[in-house]
Amino acid sequence: MRRIAIITDDPGWHGKQLCLAFSERGYAAEYVSLTACKLQLTVTELPIVIPGFEQELPAAVFVRGVPGGSLEEVVFYLDVLHALKILGVPVYNDAGAIERSVDKGMTSFLLQHVGLPTAMTWVLRDRDAALAIAEQQLHEGHYLISKPLFGSQGEGIRRIEKTTDLLWLTSSRGIYYLQRFVECAGDGYSDVRVFVINGRAVAAMRRRGISWLNNVARGASCECIELEPDLAELAIAAVNALKMDYAGVDVIQDADGCYRIIEVNSVPAWKGLQSVCEINIAQHLVADLLGRYCVQEKLC
Ligand SMILES: Nc1ncnc2c1ncn2[C@@H]1O[C@H](COP(=O)(O)OP(=O)(O)O)[C@@H](O)[C@H]1O
Ligand SMILES: [Mg+2]
């Protein structure tokens, strides 16, 4: 049986959904932690050792999670993913896509670079300069958001509303990522998550946060929405700009009605979205991966 590696340290619901979708197509999927992989550059053996795949590399790799760690650890994990791709193993999303999106600074740069609407953003090392930017934004009447460069699920995000908040303006391991707060249209707080697979927006939901933080992991509720063509096009353009096979795109509609892209997620969770949408997301992801990258599947 053809075998797939699902890269994760925490398989959970998503792991099960993927295993099921792979098995429906005749593939066995196994969970693998990048912490257990190694490069083995001898002459006679496979150059990458993946537990469970010592004899033969997987038919494809689905990346569900890259663990954090020291710079060396993270670089090593990405090296393994880069190396797999170089050896001809499809990696979904590949290491380049993960690098571009895990680093919020690079995501923001690339979105702005191709002319997509996002929020004003500053990424820098110098604390005094960061404070000066924040003071200027507050002075102009804007709130500011401070985010960890490598954060997810709303962790470590703060809103700066007044000059006294600047006392606890902290960097994320030395780097400040500051973004103008986008006031959203409508009542309360909400944003939109659009799920894009292979250049197609397949599902979307509105997330309503308990506060301005609209992550499902922070208690936001999910409601299915119709995908308007301009919203779909925007999300697809964002995913194209970051060269990803699939992604979860976070978009806020601002008080003037304009959509602004906040984040493009290359390892998105979809449990919340699955609870309100009709399509089976895991099946769509697996069909896309196998259909485009696995030769045997193409021949069927
Ligand atoms: N510039 C912003 N303006 C308003 N709300 C924001 C802004 N940036 C983030 N948020 C809110 O915080 C949430 C998490 O931010 P995001 O950049 O997506 O980081 P994470 O990777 O933690 O999900 C967003 O879904 C949104 O609700
Ligand atoms: Mg997000």
CSV table of C-alpha atoms and ligand atoms in Angstrom, one decimal:
chain,number,residue,atom,x,y,z
A,1,MET,CA,0.0,0.0,0.0
A,2,ARG,CA,1.3,3.5,-0.8
A,3,ARG,CA,2.2,5.4,2.3
A,4,ILE,CA,1.9,9.1,3.3
A,5,ALA,CA,3.7,10.8,6.2
A,6,ILE,CA,1.6,13.3,8.1
A,7,ILE,CA,4.0,15.6,9.9
A,8,THR,CA,2.6,16.4,13.3
A,9,ASP,CA,3.3,16.2,17.0
A,10,ASP,CA,-0.4,16.4,17.9
A,11,PRO,CA,-2.5,14.5,15.4
A,12,GLY,CA,-5.9,15.0,17.1
A,13,TRP,CA,-9.0,15.5,15.1
A,14,HIS,CA,-7.2,16.9,12.0
A,15,GLY,CA,-4.9,13.9,11.9
A,16,LYS,CA,-7.8,11.5,12.0
A,17,GLN,CA,-9.7,13.3,9.3
A,18,LEU,CA,-6.7,13.2,7.0
A,19,CYS,CA,-6.0,9.5,7.7
A,20,LEU,CA,-9.6,8.7,6.9
A,21,ALA,CA,-9.5,10.7,3.6
A,22,PHE,CA,-6.2,9.1,2.6
A,23,SER,CA,-7.4,5.6,3.3
A,24,GLU,CA,-10.6,6.3,1.2
A,25,ARG,CA,-8.2,6.7,-1.7
A,26,GLY,CA,-6.1,3.7,-0.9
A,27,TYR,CA,-3.2,5.3,1.0
A,28,ALA,CA,-2.0,4.5,4.5
A,29,ALA,CA,-1.1,7.6,6.4
A,30,GLU,CA,1.3,7.6,9.4
A,31,TYR,CA,2.0,10.4,11.9
A,32,VAL,CA,5.6,11.6,12.0
A,33,SER,CA,7.3,14.1,14.3
A,34,LEU,CA,10.0,16.2,12.7
A,35,THR,CA,11.9,15.9,16.1
A,36,ALA,CA,12.4,12.2,15.3
A,37,CYS,CA,13.8,12.6,11.7
A,38,LYS,CA,17.4,12.8,10.8
A,39,LEU,CA,19.7,13.5,7.9
A,40,GLN,CA,22.1,10.6,7.3
A,41,LEU,CA,24.6,11.6,4.7
A,42,THR,CA,26.5,8.3,4.2
A,43,VAL,CA,26.8,6.8,0.7
A,44,THR,CA,24.7,3.7,0.9
A,45,GLU,CA,21.6,4.7,2.9
A,46,LEU,CA,18.6,7.0,2.3
A,47,PRO,CA,19.8,10.5,3.1
A,48,ILE,CA,16.7,11.2,5.3
A,49,VAL,CA,15.5,9.0,8.0
A,50,ILE,CA,11.8,9.2,8.8
A,51,PRO,CA,10.6,6.9,11.5
A,52,GLY,CA,8.4,4.2,9.8
A,53,PHE,CA,9.8,5.1,6.4
A,54,GLU,CA,13.4,3.7,6.8
A,55,GLN,CA,13.2,1.5,3.7
A,56,GLU,CA,11.4,3.8,1.4
A,57,LEU,CA,10.5,7.5,1.5
A,58,PRO,CA,6.8,8.4,1.7
A,59,ALA,CA,4.7,8.9,-1.5
A,60,ALA,CA,4.0,12.4,-0.1
A,61,VAL,CA,4.3,14.4,3.0
A,62,PHE,CA,1.3,16.4,4.5
A,63,VAL,CA,2.6,19.0,6.9
A,64,ARG,CA,0.1,19.5,9.8
A,65,GLY,CA,2.6,21.0,12.2
A,66,VAL,CA,6.2,22.2,12.6
A,67,PRO,CA,7.3,22.2,16.2
A,68,GLY,CA,8.9,25.4,17.7
A,69,GLY,CA,12.3,25.4,19.3
A,70,SER,CA,15.6,27.1,19.0
A,71,LEU,CA,16.6,28.7,15.6
A,72,GLU,CA,18.8,25.7,15.0
A,73,GLU,CA,15.9,23.3,15.7
A,74,VAL,CA,13.5,25.1,13.4
A,75,VAL,CA,16.0,25.4,10.6
A,76,PHE,CA,16.7,21.7,10.9
A,77,TYR,CA,13.0,20.8,10.7
A,78,LEU,CA,12.7,23.0,7.6
A,79,ASP,CA,15.9,21.5,6.2
A,80,VAL,CA,14.2,18.1,6.4
A,81,LEU,CA,11.1,19.4,4.5
A,82,HIS,CA,13.3,21.1,1.9
A,83,ALA,CA,15.4,18.0,1.4
A,84,LEU,CA,12.4,15.8,1.0
A,85,LYS,CA,11.2,18.0,-1.8
A,86,ILE,CA,14.6,18.0,-3.4
A,87,LEU,CA,14.5,14.2,-3.4
A,88,GLY,CA,11.2,14.3,-5.3
A,89,VAL,CA,8.8,13.7,-2.4
A,90,PRO,CA,5.7,16.1,-2.7
A,91,VAL,CA,5.5,18.2,0.5
A,92,TYR,CA,2.1,19.8,1.0
A,93,ASN,CA,2.6,22.8,1.9
A,94,ASP,CA,6.3,22.9,1.1
A,95,ALA,CA,9.0,24.4,3.4
A,96,GLY,CA,9.2,27.6,1.3
A,97,ALA,CA,5.5,28.3,1.7
A,98,ILE,CA,5.7,27.6,5.4
A,99,GLU,CA,8.7,29.9,5.8
A,100,ARG,CA,6.9,32.7,4.0
A,101,SER,CA,3.8,32.5,6.2
A,102,VAL,CA,5.1,31.4,9.6
A,103,ASP,CA,7.1,34.7,9.6
A,104,LYS,CA,4.4,37.3,9.8
A,105,GLY,CA,6.8,40.0,8.7
A,106,MET,CA,7.5,38.3,5.4
A,107,THR,CA,3.8,37.6,4.8
A,108,SER,CA,3.0,41.2,5.3
A,109,PHE,CA,5.8,42.3,3.0
A,110,LEU,CA,4.8,39.9,0.2
A,111,LEU,CA,1.1,40.9,0.4
A,112,GLN,CA,2.0,44.6,0.2
A,113,HIS,CA,4.6,43.9,-2.5
A,114,VAL,CA,2.0,42.5,-4.9
A,115,GLY,CA,-0.4,45.4,-4.1
A,116,LEU,CA,-2.9,43.5,-2.0
A,117,PRO,CA,-4.8,45.4,0.7
A,118,THR,CA,-3.5,44.6,4.2
A,119,ALA,CA,-2.9,46.7,7.3
A,120,MET,CA,-0.1,49.2,7.9
A,121,THR,CA,2.7,47.2,9.4
A,122,TRP,CA,6.2,47.9,10.9
A,123,VAL,CA,8.7,45.1,11.7
A,124,LEU,CA,11.9,46.2,13.4
A,125,ARG,CA,14.5,45.6,16.1
A,126,ASP,CA,15.0,49.0,17.6
A,127,ARG,CA,12.9,49.6,20.7
A,128,ASP,CA,13.0,53.4,20.7
A,129,ALA,CA,11.9,53.4,17.1
A,130,ALA,CA,9.1,51.0,17.8
A,131,LEU,CA,7.9,53.2,20.7
A,132,ALA,CA,8.1,56.3,18.4
A,133,ILE,CA,5.9,54.5,15.8
A,134,ALA,CA,3.4,53.4,18.4
A,135,GLU,CA,3.2,56.9,19.9
A,136,GLN,CA,2.7,58.4,16.4
A,137,GLN,CA,-0.1,56.0,15.6
A,138,LEU,CA,-1.8,56.7,18.9
A,139,HIS,CA,-1.4,60.4,18.4
A,140,GLU,CA,-3.1,60.0,15.0
A,141,GLY,CA,-6.0,58.3,16.7
A,142,HIS,CA,-5.3,54.6,15.8
A,143,TYR,CA,-5.0,51.6,18.0
A,144,LEU,CA,-2.0,49.4,17.4
A,145,ILE,CA,-1.6,45.6,17.5
A,146,SER,CA,1.6,44.0,18.6
A,147,LYS,CA,2.2,40.4,17.5
A,148,PRO,CA,4.8,37.7,17.9
A,149,LEU,CA,6.6,37.2,14.6
A,150,PHE,CA,6.0,33.5,14.7
A,151,GLY,CA,2.6,33.4,16.6
A,152,SER,CA,-0.6,31.5,15.9
A,153,GLN,CA,-4.1,31.1,17.3
A,154,GLY,CA,-4.0,34.6,18.8
A,155,GLU,CA,-1.2,33.8,21.2
A,156,GLY,CA,0.7,36.8,22.5
A,157,ILE,CA,-1.2,39.4,20.5
A,158,ARG,CA,-1.8,42.7,22.3
A,159,ARG,CA,-3.8,45.8,21.5
A,160,ILE,CA,-2.2,49.1,22.4
A,161,GLU,CA,-4.9,51.7,23.1
A,162,LYS,CA,-3.2,54.5,25.1
A,163,THR,CA,0.3,55.7,25.8
A,164,THR,CA,0.4,54.0,29.2
A,165,ASP,CA,0.0,50.7,27.4
A,166,LEU,CA,3.4,51.4,25.8
A,167,LEU,CA,5.0,50.6,29.2
A,168,TRP,CA,4.5,46.9,28.5
A,169,LEU,CA,5.2,47.0,24.8
A,170,THR,CA,7.4,43.9,24.4
A,171,SER,CA,9.3,42.5,21.5
A,172,SER,CA,9.0,38.9,20.3
A,173,ARG,CA,12.5,37.6,20.9
A,174,GLY,CA,13.9,41.0,20.0
A,175,ILE,CA,11.7,41.9,17.1
A,176,TYR,CA,8.7,44.2,17.2
A,177,TYR,CA,5.8,43.5,14.8
A,178,LEU,CA,3.4,46.4,15.0
A,179,GLN,CA,0.3,46.7,12.9
A,180,ARG,CA,-2.4,49.4,12.7
A,181,PHE,CA,-5.6,48.0,14.2
A,182,VAL,CA,-8.3,47.6,11.6
A,183,GLU,CA,-11.7,48.7,12.9
A,184,CYS,CA,-14.2,46.2,11.4
A,185,ALA,CA,-17.5,46.9,9.7
A,186,GLY,CA,-20.7,45.9,11.5
A,187,ASP,CA,-21.6,45.3,15.1
A,188,GLY,CA,-19.1,43.8,17.5
A,189,TYR,CA,-15.9,42.2,16.2
A,190,SER,CA,-15.6,39.7,13.4
A,191,ASP,CA,-13.3,38.6,10.6
A,192,VAL,CA,-13.6,36.1,7.8
A,193,ARG,CA,-11.6,33.0,7.3
A,194,VAL,CA,-11.4,31.8,3.6
A,195,PHE,CA,-10.1,28.4,2.8
A,196,VAL,CA,-8.2,28.2,-0.5
A,197,ILE,CA,-7.1,25.0,-2.1
A,198,ASN,CA,-5.2,25.0,-5.4
A,199,GLY,CA,-6.3,28.5,-6.4
A,200,ARG,CA,-9.9,27.9,-5.5
A,201,ALA,CA,-11.8,29.4,-2.5
A,202,VAL,CA,-13.7,26.3,-1.3
A,203,ALA,CA,-15.3,27.5,1.9
A,204,ALA,CA,-15.5,30.6,4.2
A,205,MET,CA,-16.9,31.5,7.6
A,206,ARG,CA,-17.3,34.5,9.7
A,207,ARG,CA,-15.6,34.3,13.1
A,208,ARG,CA,-17.1,36.4,15.9
A,209,GLY,CA,-14.7,36.9,18.7
A,210,ILE,CA,-15.5,37.4,22.4
A,211,SER,CA,-13.3,40.5,22.0
A,212,TRP,CA,-11.4,41.9,19.0
A,213,LEU,CA,-9.4,38.6,18.8
A,214,ASN,CA,-11.4,36.5,16.4
A,215,ASN,CA,-9.5,33.2,16.6
A,216,VAL,CA,-11.6,30.0,17.1
A,217,ALA,CA,-8.9,28.9,19.6
A,218,ARG,CA,-9.9,32.1,21.6
A,219,GLY,CA,-13.5,31.2,21.7
A,220,ALA,CA,-14.8,32.9,18.5
A,221,SER,CA,-18.0,31.4,17.1
A,222,CYS,CA,-18.2,30.3,13.5
A,223,GLU,CA,-20.9,31.0,11.0
A,224,CYS,CA,-20.9,29.9,7.4
A,225,ILE,CA,-21.0,32.7,4.8
A,226,GLU,CA,-21.6,32.9,1.1
A,227,LEU,CA,-18.3,33.6,-0.7
A,228,GLU,CA,-18.6,36.9,-2.6
A,229,PRO,CA,-16.5,36.9,-5.8
A,230,ASP,CA,-14.4,39.8,-4.7
A,231,LEU,CA,-13.6,38.2,-1.3
A,232,ALA,CA,-12.8,34.9,-3.0
A,233,GLU,CA,-10.5,36.6,-5.6
A,234,LEU,CA,-8.7,38.5,-2.9
A,235,ALA,CA,-8.0,35.4,-0.8
A,236,ILE,CA,-6.9,33.5,-3.9
A,237,ALA,CA,-4.5,36.3,-4.9
A,238,ALA,CA,-3.0,36.3,-1.4
A,239,VAL,CA,-2.4,32.5,-1.5
A,240,ASN,CA,-0.9,32.9,-5.0
A,241,ALA,CA,1.4,35.7,-3.8
A,242,LEU,CA,2.7,33.3,-1.1
A,243,LYS,CA,2.9,30.3,-3.5
A,244,MET,CA,0.9,27.9,-1.3
A,245,ASP,CA,-1.0,24.7,-2.3
A,246,TYR,CA,-3.7,25.6,0.2
A,247,ALA,CA,-4.1,28.1,3.0
A,248,GLY,CA,-6.5,29.7,5.5
A,249,VAL,CA,-6.7,33.4,4.8
A,250,ASP,CA,-7.9,35.8,7.5
A,251,VAL,CA,-9.6,38.9,6.2
A,252,ILE,CA,-11.2,41.9,8.0
A,253,GLN,CA,-13.7,44.1,6.3
A,254,ASP,CA,-12.9,47.6,7.6
A,255,ALA,CA,-15.3,50.3,8.6
A,256,ASP,CA,-15.2,51.7,5.0
A,257,GLY,CA,-16.2,48.2,3.7
A,258,CYS,CA,-12.8,47.4,2.2
A,259,TYR,CA,-11.4,43.9,2.7
A,260,ARG,CA,-7.9,43.8,4.3
A,261,ILE,CA,-5.9,40.6,4.5
A,262,ILE,CA,-4.5,40.0,8.0
A,263,GLU,CA,-2.9,36.7,7.8
A,264,VAL,CA,-2.3,33.8,5.4
A,265,ASN,CA,-1.9,30.5,7.2
A,266,SER,CA,0.0,27.6,5.6
A,267,VAL,CA,-0.8,25.1,8.3
A,268,PRO,CA,-4.4,26.2,9.1
A,269,ALA,CA,-6.7,24.3,11.4
A,270,TRP,CA,-10.2,23.6,9.8
A,271,LYS,CA,-12.2,22.1,12.7
A,272,GLY,CA,-14.2,25.3,13.2
A,273,LEU,CA,-14.8,25.8,9.5
A,274,GLN,CA,-15.8,22.1,9.0
A,275,SER,CA,-18.4,22.5,11.7
A,276,VAL,CA,-20.3,25.1,9.6
A,277,CYS,CA,-19.5,24.2,6.0
A,278,GLU,CA,-20.9,21.4,3.8
A,279,ILE,CA,-17.9,20.2,1.9
A,280,ASN,CA,-15.5,17.7,3.6
A,281,ILE,CA,-12.3,19.8,3.8
A,282,ALA,CA,-9.9,16.9,4.5
A,283,GLN,CA,-11.2,15.0,1.4
A,284,HIS,CA,-10.6,18.1,-0.7
A,285,LEU,CA,-7.1,18.5,0.6
A,286,VAL,CA,-6.2,14.9,0.0
A,287,ALA,CA,-7.8,14.9,-3.5
A,288,ASP,CA,-5.8,17.9,-4.4
A,289,LEU,CA,-2.5,16.6,-3.1
A,290,LEU,CA,-2.9,13.1,-4.7
A,291,GLY,CA,-4.4,14.4,-7.9
A,292,ARG,CA,-1.6,17.0,-8.6
A,293,TYR,CA,1.5,15.4,-7.1
A,294,CYS,CA,1.2,11.6,-6.9
A,295,VAL,CA,1.7,10.1,-10.3
A,296,GLN,CA,-0.1,6.8,-9.6
A,297,GLU,CA,-3.2,8.7,-8.7
A,298,LYS,CA,-3.0,10.7,-11.9
A,299,LEU,CA,-2.9,7.5,-14.0
A,300,CYS,CA,-6.0,6.0,-12.3
B,1,LIG,N1,-4.4,44.6,12.4
B,1,LIG,C1,-5.5,44.1,13.0
B,1,LIG,N2,-6.6,44.8,13.2
B,1,LIG,C2,-7.7,44.2,13.8
B,1,LIG,N3,-7.7,43.0,14.3
B,1,LIG,C3,-6.6,42.2,14.1
B,1,LIG,C4,-5.4,42.7,13.5
B,1,LIG,N4,-4.5,41.8,13.4
B,1,LIG,C5,-5.0,40.7,14.1
B,1,LIG,N5,-6.3,41.0,14.5
B,1,LIG,C6,-7.2,40.0,15.2
B,1,LIG,O1,-6.4,39.1,15.8
B,1,LIG,C7,-6.6,37.8,15.2
B,1,LIG,C8,-5.3,37.0,15.2
B,1,LIG,O2,-4.4,37.7,14.4
B,1,LIG,P1,-3.5,37.0,13.3
B,1,LIG,O3,-2.6,38.0,12.6
B,1,LIG,O4,-4.4,36.2,12.4
B,1,LIG,O5,-2.6,36.0,14.1
B,1,LIG,P2,-2.7,34.5,14.5
B,1,LIG,O6,-1.6,33.8,13.8
B,1,LIG,O7,-2.4,34.4,16.0
B,1,LIG,O8,-4.1,34.0,14.1
B,1,LIG,C9,-7.2,38.1,13.9
B,1,LIG,O9,-8.0,37.0,13.4
B,1,LIG,C10,-8.0,39.3,14.1
B,1,LIG,O10,-9.2,38.9,14.8
B,2,MG,MG,-5.0,34.1,12.2
